[in-house]
Amino acid sequence: MTTAPIQIESTDEESMMLAVVRELVTEKVAPRAAEIDAAGEFPWDVKELFAQNDLLGIPIPAEFGGLGGTFLTYVKVVEEIAKACASSALIVAVQELGMLPIVIGGTDEQKRRFLPKIASGQHLVAYALTEVSSGSDALGSMKTRAERRGDAYVLNGQKIWITNGSVADVVCVFAVTDPAAGSRGVTAFVVEKGTPGFSVGNVEKKMGIRGSPTVELVFEDCEVPAANRLGEEGEGFKIAMKVLDKSRPGIAAQALGIAAGALEYATNYAKERIAFGKPIGQHQGIGFMLADMKTEVEAARLLLYEAARRCDAGAQDVTLWAALAKLKCGDVAMSVTTDAVQVLGGFGYSADYPVERMMRDAKITQIYEGTQQIQRLVIARSLVGRAKT
Ligand code: CAA
């Protein structure tokens, strides 16, 4: 017997969109997934496909050129794409991550200036928070400086691990404007490609998500108009954190999709591969593995959809729910893909079969947008508060 995955609050509109996405993924994305990984290049054709089908601005309000869709729809779309290709799913997820500082901190004028081109996919966008010595400790060790000079700010410093940084037309950058002010000394800016003093540095060579460029961004006396400052001076760290509350469910969706894709592949394989006279799935050793994988995927999906529903409802506890979803989905992605490789045995270890790529792609979901340890920190603080220093 097969059962359909659980459906939460699928409106007619959402169902129609997901049907289109499934068709695009089956016909255009899945056949490209292995070559995107092997080439290690950004798939511009897939980006165009997503732009033509309005997938790059789902939660952007309609008045600013987006679809005005829900976060729930957005995470389901990311999940569907990630079942076949994690790198392609990241195009949608990072477009969301990069535009959120503008949605959260921007003025109406800034939203009108930047969001329509992002929503249409004419512009790609990236989010630049992390630095060499500031990853998990995003605030404490931030060194990139922004100094006010007349009608502009002059940025100096480097950001690393910036997903899609080399293909982005606009980047939301966080920099210190007042080193003595702690969390209230960070400010957010939109830096446009081609601004003198802004360049792409080292390109990382990675284990997975190889179709998504991860780069260093360098700012050398880079003059950014004050009109590109998001929010007031000192509001940048709070904007950065509020963004992560809404973007972590997107990475959770990518993780869930990877897990669901690996489960589906391993299940089909286990129905066909014969050992000792019957399909391997009917041997208890493999059947029970598949049962555990299925249980984990469905549990993770419930947590994720609830987190997205709370984002849509503007709930007070989205920080907690985003962390719960990211933690569970990331760990499920890693365990389920590892087990999928095991189900396929030697074939699972071969690059000729997709579960090997899925296992490599899964690992990053336990690391970026806050490691699993940071998610636990966020969850623990929401339970018991934090130590006063
Ligand atoms: N919403 C609003 N404000 C928040 C907040 C939130 N979710 N979280 C913290 N703040 C506020 C606090 O209220 C505090 O404000 P005041 O100073 O006014 O009281 C301020 O921010 C500082 O907060 P903390 O003292 O809690 O800060 P901290 O230094 O202890 O760090 C942290 C908190 C949760 C560990 C944070 O540093 C963090 O999330 N670290 C991980 C960073 C991360 O996820 N990086 C990912 C980079 S992006 C990426 O990976 C994308 C990609 O490639 C695809």
mmCIF file of N, CA, C and O and ligand atoms in Angstrom, residues 90 93-94 97 127-130 134-140 160-164 181-184 209 212 214 237-245 247-248 251 254 318-320 326 364 367-371 374-375 377-378 381 386, ligand 1:
data_model
loop_
_atom_site.group_PDB
_atom_site.id
_atom_site.type_symbol
_atom_site.label_atom_id
_atom_site.label_comp_id
_atom_site.label_asym_id
_atom_site.label_seq_id
_atom_site.Cartn_x
_atom_site.Cartn_y
_atom_site.Cartn_z
ATOM 1 N N LEU A 90 17.988 25.736 -3.782
ATOM 2 C CA LEU A 90 18.658 26.836 -3.093
ATOM 3 C C LEU A 90 18.496 28.165 -3.845
ATOM 4 O O LEU A 90 18.571 29.231 -3.244
ATOM 5 N N ALA A 93 15.399 29.400 -2.313
ATOM 6 C CA ALA A 93 15.562 29.695 -0.880
ATOM 7 C C ALA A 93 16.450 30.921 -0.645
ATOM 8 O O ALA A 93 16.179 31.724 0.253
ATOM 9 N N VAL A 94 17.498 31.078 -1.451
ATOM 10 C CA VAL A 94 18.404 32.212 -1.218
ATOM 11 C C VAL A 94 17.809 33.515 -1.751
ATOM 12 O O VAL A 94 18.061 34.591 -1.206
ATOM 13 N N LEU A 97 15.951 34.455 1.254
ATOM 14 C CA LEU A 97 16.855 34.929 2.306
ATOM 15 C C LEU A 97 17.363 36.342 1.996
ATOM 16 O O LEU A 97 17.384 37.214 2.862
ATOM 17 N N TYR A 127 22.692 37.359 0.798
ATOM 18 C CA TYR A 127 22.643 37.837 2.190
ATOM 19 C C TYR A 127 24.040 37.662 2.768
ATOM 20 O O TYR A 127 24.554 36.529 2.808
ATOM 21 N N ALA A 128 24.669 38.763 3.180
ATOM 22 C CA ALA A 128 26.073 38.680 3.596
ATOM 23 C C ALA A 128 26.227 39.059 5.064
ATOM 24 O O ALA A 128 26.303 40.243 5.417
ATOM 25 N N LEU A 129 26.283 38.023 5.919
ATOM 26 C CA LEU A 129 26.433 38.226 7.364
ATOM 27 C C LEU A 129 27.773 37.671 7.847
ATOM 28 O O LEU A 129 28.522 38.328 8.555
ATOM 29 N N THR A 130 28.095 36.440 7.405
ATOM 30 C CA THR A 130 29.213 35.689 7.961
ATOM 31 C C THR A 130 30.576 36.270 7.576
ATOM 32 O O THR A 130 30.762 36.760 6.468
ATOM 33 N N SER A 134 33.590 35.296 12.318
ATOM 34 C CA SER A 134 32.246 35.413 12.897
ATOM 35 C C SER A 134 31.251 34.592 12.100
ATOM 36 O O SER A 134 30.723 35.014 11.087
ATOM 37 N N GLY A 135 31.040 33.346 12.578
ATOM 38 C CA GLY A 135 30.064 32.449 11.949
ATOM 39 C C GLY A 135 28.892 32.306 12.895
ATOM 40 O O GLY A 135 27.929 33.071 12.834
ATOM 41 N N SER A 136 29.029 31.367 13.831
ATOM 42 C CA SER A 136 27.969 31.198 14.840
ATOM 43 C C SER A 136 27.847 32.449 15.709
ATOM 44 O O SER A 136 26.752 32.899 16.020
ATOM 45 N N ASP A 137 28.997 33.018 16.072
ATOM 46 C CA ASP A 137 29.002 34.248 16.875
ATOM 47 C C ASP A 137 28.896 35.435 15.920
ATOM 48 O O ASP A 137 29.837 36.207 15.740
ATOM 49 N N ALA A 138 27.717 35.552 15.305
ATOM 50 C CA ALA A 138 27.549 36.505 14.208
ATOM 51 C C ALA A 138 27.783 37.944 14.645
ATOM 52 O O ALA A 138 28.265 38.766 13.873
ATOM 53 N N LEU A 139 27.466 38.235 15.891
ATOM 54 C CA LEU A 139 27.568 39.614 16.360
ATOM 55 C C LEU A 139 28.955 39.928 16.920
ATOM 56 O O LEU A 139 29.618 40.869 16.495
ATOM 57 N N GLY A 140 29.379 39.050 17.871
ATOM 58 C CA GLY A 140 30.537 39.364 18.697
ATOM 59 C C GLY A 140 31.817 39.642 17.928
ATOM 60 O O GLY A 140 32.633 40.459 18.339
ATOM 61 N N ILE A 160 32.411 35.966 4.127
ATOM 62 C CA ILE A 160 32.676 34.662 3.502
ATOM 63 C C ILE A 160 31.437 33.774 3.561
ATOM 64 O O ILE A 160 30.484 34.074 4.273
ATOM 65 N N TRP A 161 31.512 32.662 2.818
ATOM 66 C CA TRP A 161 30.408 31.690 2.743
ATOM 67 C C TRP A 161 29.121 32.327 2.229
ATOM 68 O O TRP A 161 28.038 31.997 2.694
ATOM 69 N N ILE A 162 29.251 33.237 1.275
ATOM 70 C CA ILE A 162 28.038 33.922 0.809
ATOM 71 C C ILE A 162 27.439 33.155 -0.368
ATOM 72 O O ILE A 162 27.984 33.156 -1.487
ATOM 73 N N THR A 163 26.336 32.497 -0.085
ATOM 74 C CA THR A 163 25.650 31.682 -1.090
ATOM 75 C C THR A 163 25.164 32.579 -2.226
ATOM 76 O O THR A 163 24.525 33.604 -1.988
ATOM 77 N N ASN A 164 25.478 32.176 -3.448
ATOM 78 C CA ASN A 164 25.095 32.904 -4.670
ATOM 79 C C ASN A 164 25.700 34.316 -4.743
ATOM 80 O O ASN A 164 25.255 35.139 -5.544
ATOM 81 N N ALA A 181 28.803 49.842 20.475
ATOM 82 C CA ALA A 181 27.370 49.718 20.793
ATOM 83 C C ALA A 181 26.841 48.287 20.786
ATOM 84 O O ALA A 181 25.629 48.068 20.887
ATOM 85 N N GLY A 182 27.726 47.297 20.645
ATOM 86 C CA GLY A 182 27.289 45.892 20.695
ATOM 87 C C GLY A 182 26.238 45.590 19.639
ATOM 88 O O GLY A 182 26.390 45.970 18.474
ATOM 89 N N SER A 183 25.147 44.937 20.072
ATOM 90 C CA SER A 183 24.128 44.515 19.097
ATOM 91 C C SER A 183 23.464 45.727 18.441
ATOM 92 O O SER A 183 22.849 45.599 17.385
ATOM 93 N N ARG A 184 23.580 46.915 19.066
ATOM 94 C CA ARG A 184 22.975 48.106 18.457
ATOM 95 C C ARG A 184 23.968 48.908 17.637
ATOM 96 O O ARG A 184 23.739 50.062 17.305
ATOM 97 N N ILE A 209 25.949 20.751 -2.627
ATOM 98 C CA ILE A 209 25.318 21.928 -3.262
ATOM 99 C C ILE A 209 26.294 22.602 -4.240
ATOM 100 O O ILE A 209 26.496 23.807 -4.224
ATOM 101 N N SER A 212 25.624 25.665 -6.555
ATOM 102 C CA SER A 212 25.345 26.950 -5.923
ATOM 103 C C SER A 212 26.668 27.580 -5.496
ATOM 104 O O SER A 212 27.339 27.069 -4.604
ATOM 105 N N THR A 214 29.429 29.519 -3.652
ATOM 106 C CA THR A 214 29.605 30.028 -2.286
ATOM 107 C C THR A 214 30.922 30.804 -2.279
ATOM 108 O O THR A 214 31.975 30.226 -2.545
ATOM 109 N N PHE A 237 21.527 44.273 13.320
ATOM 110 C CA PHE A 237 21.610 42.915 13.887
ATOM 111 C C PHE A 237 20.217 42.338 14.100
ATOM 112 O O PHE A 237 19.962 41.168 13.813
ATOM 113 N N LYS A 238 19.318 43.183 14.557
ATOM 114 C CA LYS A 238 17.936 42.695 14.769
ATOM 115 C C LYS A 238 17.308 42.307 13.430
ATOM 116 O O LYS A 238 16.597 41.296 13.332
ATOM 117 N N ILE A 239 17.596 43.104 12.391
ATOM 118 C CA ILE A 239 17.063 42.749 11.061
ATOM 119 C C ILE A 239 17.632 41.395 10.640
ATOM 120 O O ILE A 239 16.907 40.505 10.192
ATOM 121 N N ALA A 240 18.952 41.226 10.839
ATOM 122 C CA ALA A 240 19.599 39.956 10.448
ATOM 123 C C ALA A 240 18.959 38.772 11.154
ATOM 124 O O ALA A 240 18.722 37.717 10.553
ATOM 125 N N MET A 241 18.668 38.924 12.446
ATOM 126 C CA MET A 241 18.075 37.824 13.221
ATOM 127 C C MET A 241 16.628 37.555 12.811
ATOM 128 O O MET A 241 16.195 36.408 12.702
ATOM 129 N N LYS A 242 15.883 38.638 12.554
ATOM 130 C CA LYS A 242 14.481 38.452 12.119
ATOM 131 C C LYS A 242 14.434 37.756 10.757
ATOM 132 O O LYS A 242 13.523 36.983 10.482
ATOM 133 N N VAL A 243 15.421 38.071 9.919
ATOM 134 C CA VAL A 243 15.498 37.400 8.615
ATOM 135 C C VAL A 243 15.677 35.896 8.817
ATOM 136 O O VAL A 243 14.986 35.073 8.211
ATOM 137 N N LEU A 244 16.614 35.525 9.703
ATOM 138 C CA LEU A 244 16.896 34.093 9.906
ATOM 139 C C LEU A 244 15.678 33.354 10.454
ATOM 140 O O LEU A 244 15.452 32.190 10.128
ATOM 141 N N ASP A 245 14.876 34.043 11.251
ATOM 142 C CA ASP A 245 13.648 33.407 11.751
ATOM 143 C C ASP A 245 12.747 32.961 10.597
ATOM 144 O O ASP A 245 12.030 31.978 10.704
ATOM 145 N N SER A 247 13.916 32.653 7.288
ATOM 146 C CA SER A 247 14.626 31.935 6.219
ATOM 147 C C SER A 247 14.999 30.514 6.650
ATOM 148 O O SER A 247 15.134 29.631 5.801
ATOM 149 N N ARG A 248 15.172 30.273 7.952
ATOM 150 C CA ARG A 248 15.533 28.911 8.395
ATOM 151 C C ARG A 248 14.492 27.876 7.968
ATOM 152 O O ARG A 248 14.870 26.759 7.571
ATOM 153 N N ILE A 251 15.490 26.573 4.586
ATOM 154 C CA ILE A 251 16.567 25.573 4.586
ATOM 155 C C ILE A 251 16.036 24.246 5.137
ATOM 156 O O ILE A 251 16.405 23.169 4.660
ATOM 157 N N GLN A 254 14.461 22.645 2.269
ATOM 158 C CA GLN A 254 15.463 22.042 1.379
ATOM 159 C C GLN A 254 15.900 20.692 1.962
ATOM 160 O O GLN A 254 15.972 19.678 1.242
ATOM 161 N N VAL A 318 8.106 32.582 16.452
ATOM 162 C CA VAL A 318 8.685 32.034 15.210
ATOM 163 C C VAL A 318 10.168 31.704 15.357
ATOM 164 O O VAL A 318 10.673 30.796 14.712
ATOM 165 N N THR A 319 10.871 32.431 16.233
ATOM 166 C CA THR A 319 12.298 32.143 16.442
ATOM 167 C C THR A 319 12.462 30.682 16.884
ATOM 168 O O THR A 319 13.285 29.938 16.348
ATOM 169 N N LEU A 320 11.649 30.289 17.861
ATOM 170 C CA LEU A 320 11.692 28.911 18.373
ATOM 171 C C LEU A 320 11.294 27.911 17.278
ATOM 172 O O LEU A 320 12.015 26.923 17.050
ATOM 173 N N LYS A 326 14.396 23.661 11.545
ATOM 174 C CA LYS A 326 15.720 23.544 10.921
ATOM 175 C C LYS A 326 16.508 22.401 11.560
ATOM 176 O O LYS A 326 17.157 21.603 10.871
ATOM 177 N N ILE A 364 25.203 20.075 4.352
ATOM 178 C CA ILE A 364 25.229 21.531 4.576
ATOM 179 C C ILE A 364 24.010 22.010 5.360
ATOM 180 O O ILE A 364 24.063 23.026 6.054
ATOM 181 N N ILE A 367 24.610 22.741 8.755
ATOM 182 C CA ILE A 367 25.644 23.743 9.028
ATOM 183 C C ILE A 367 25.162 25.173 8.748
ATOM 184 O O ILE A 367 25.285 26.051 9.601
ATOM 185 N N TYR A 368 24.623 25.404 7.519
ATOM 186 C CA TYR A 368 24.360 26.834 7.219
ATOM 187 C C TYR A 368 23.026 27.310 7.802
ATOM 188 O O TYR A 368 22.258 26.555 8.338
ATOM 189 N N GLU A 369 22.879 28.652 7.738
ATOM 190 C CA GLU A 369 21.762 29.361 8.404
ATOM 191 C C GLU A 369 21.646 28.990 9.885
ATOM 192 O O GLU A 369 20.552 28.843 10.430
ATOM 193 N N GLY A 370 22.832 28.855 10.496
ATOM 194 C CA GLY A 370 22.906 28.490 11.903
ATOM 195 C C GLY A 370 23.099 26.989 12.034
ATOM 196 O O GLY A 370 22.260 26.211 11.582
ATOM 197 N N THR A 371 24.233 26.590 12.626
ATOM 198 C CA THR A 371 24.512 25.160 12.791
ATOM 199 C C THR A 371 23.431 24.521 13.677
ATOM 200 O O THR A 371 22.676 25.224 14.360
ATOM 201 N N ILE A 374 23.683 25.847 17.046
ATOM 202 C CA ILE A 374 23.039 27.151 17.263
ATOM 203 C C ILE A 374 21.521 26.993 17.385
ATOM 204 O O ILE A 374 20.872 27.654 18.208
ATOM 205 N N GLN A 375 20.959 26.078 16.599
ATOM 206 C CA GLN A 375 19.491 25.870 16.739
ATOM 207 C C GLN A 375 19.175 25.395 18.157
ATOM 208 O O GLN A 375 18.201 25.824 18.768
ATOM 209 N N LEU A 377 20.907 26.005 20.819
ATOM 210 C CA LEU A 377 21.093 27.162 21.705
ATOM 211 C C LEU A 377 19.833 28.030 21.710
ATOM 212 O O LEU A 377 19.337 28.441 22.768
ATOM 213 N N VAL A 378 19.307 28.287 20.509
ATOM 214 C CA VAL A 378 18.105 29.131 20.392
ATOM 215 C C VAL A 378 16.924 28.456 21.106
ATOM 216 O O VAL A 378 16.177 29.101 21.853
ATOM 217 N N ARG A 381 17.471 28.535 24.922
ATOM 218 C CA ARG A 381 17.233 29.871 25.483
ATOM 219 C C ARG A 381 15.735 30.169 25.557
ATOM 220 O O ARG A 381 15.281 30.852 26.474
ATOM 221 N N ARG A 386 18.489 32.993 29.118
ATOM 222 C CA ARG A 386 19.944 32.954 28.930
ATOM 223 C C ARG A 386 20.641 33.528 30.142
ATOM 224 O O ARG A 386 20.070 34.323 30.876
HETATM 225 N N1 CAA B 1 14.632 38.561 16.499
HETATM 226 C C1 CAA B 1 14.816 39.847 16.900
HETATM 227 N N2 CAA B 1 15.845 40.235 17.675
HETATM 228 C C2 CAA B 1 16.712 39.280 18.073
HETATM 229 C C3 CAA B 1 16.586 37.926 17.699
HETATM 230 C C4 CAA B 1 15.487 37.578 16.883
HETATM 231 N N3 CAA B 1 15.296 36.324 16.477
HETATM 232 N N4 CAA B 1 17.603 37.208 18.217
HETATM 233 C C5 CAA B 1 18.351 38.082 18.922
HETATM 234 N N5 CAA B 1 17.811 39.334 18.819
HETATM 235 C C6 CAA B 1 18.280 40.548 19.443
HETATM 236 C C7 CAA B 1 18.295 40.396 20.970
HETATM 237 O O1 CAA B 1 17.034 40.741 21.523
HETATM 238 C C8 CAA B 1 19.377 41.362 21.380
HETATM 239 O O2 CAA B 1 18.851 42.674 21.364
HETATM 240 P P1 CAA B 1 19.289 43.760 22.504
HETATM 241 O O3 CAA B 1 20.793 43.837 22.451
HETATM 242 O O4 CAA B 1 18.584 44.986 22.091
HETATM 243 O O5 CAA B 1 18.810 43.171 23.813
HETATM 244 C C9 CAA B 1 20.351 41.278 20.220
HETATM 245 O O6 CAA B 1 19.641 40.788 19.087
HETATM 246 C C10 CAA B 1 21.526 40.356 20.499
HETATM 247 O O7 CAA B 1 20.976 39.082 20.791
HETATM 248 P P2 CAA B 1 21.776 37.987 21.603
HETATM 249 O O8 CAA B 1 22.385 38.633 22.807
HETATM 250 O O9 CAA B 1 20.878 36.827 21.784
HETATM 251 O O10 CAA B 1 22.945 37.667 20.572
HETATM 252 P P3 CAA B 1 24.087 36.573 20.642
HETATM 253 O O11 CAA B 1 25.372 37.223 20.308
HETATM 254 O O12 CAA B 1 23.986 35.803 21.914
HETATM 255 O O13 CAA B 1 23.738 35.631 19.381
HETATM 256 C C11 CAA B 1 22.624 33.910 18.143
HETATM 257 C C12 CAA B 1 22.515 35.053 19.156
HETATM 258 C C13 CAA B 1 21.240 33.309 18.107
HETATM 259 C C14 CAA B 1 23.630 32.870 18.564
HETATM 260 C C15 CAA B 1 23.003 34.506 16.761
HETATM 261 O O14 CAA B 1 24.306 35.021 16.767
HETATM 262 C C16 CAA B 1 22.905 33.475 15.641
HETATM 263 O O15 CAA B 1 21.793 33.197 15.165
HETATM 264 N N6 CAA B 1 24.062 32.930 15.198
HETATM 265 C C17 CAA B 1 24.088 32.077 14.000
HETATM 266 C C18 CAA B 1 24.289 32.924 12.789
HETATM 267 C C19 CAA B 1 23.770 32.288 11.547
HETATM 268 O O16 CAA B 1 22.723 31.637 11.520
HETATM 269 N N7 CAA B 1 24.456 32.500 10.443
HETATM 270 C C20 CAA B 1 24.001 32.013 9.178
HETATM 271 C C21 CAA B 1 24.481 32.897 8.083
HETATM 272 S S1 CAA B 1 23.421 32.951 6.687
HETATM 273 C C22 CAA B 1 23.638 31.516 5.833
HETATM 274 O O17 CAA B 1 24.212 30.576 6.262
HETATM 275 C C23 CAA B 1 22.914 31.537 4.545
HETATM 276 C C24 CAA B 1 23.329 30.624 3.491
HETATM 277 O O18 CAA B 1 24.479 30.395 3.184
HETATM 278 C C25 CAA B 1 22.253 30.000 2.685
#
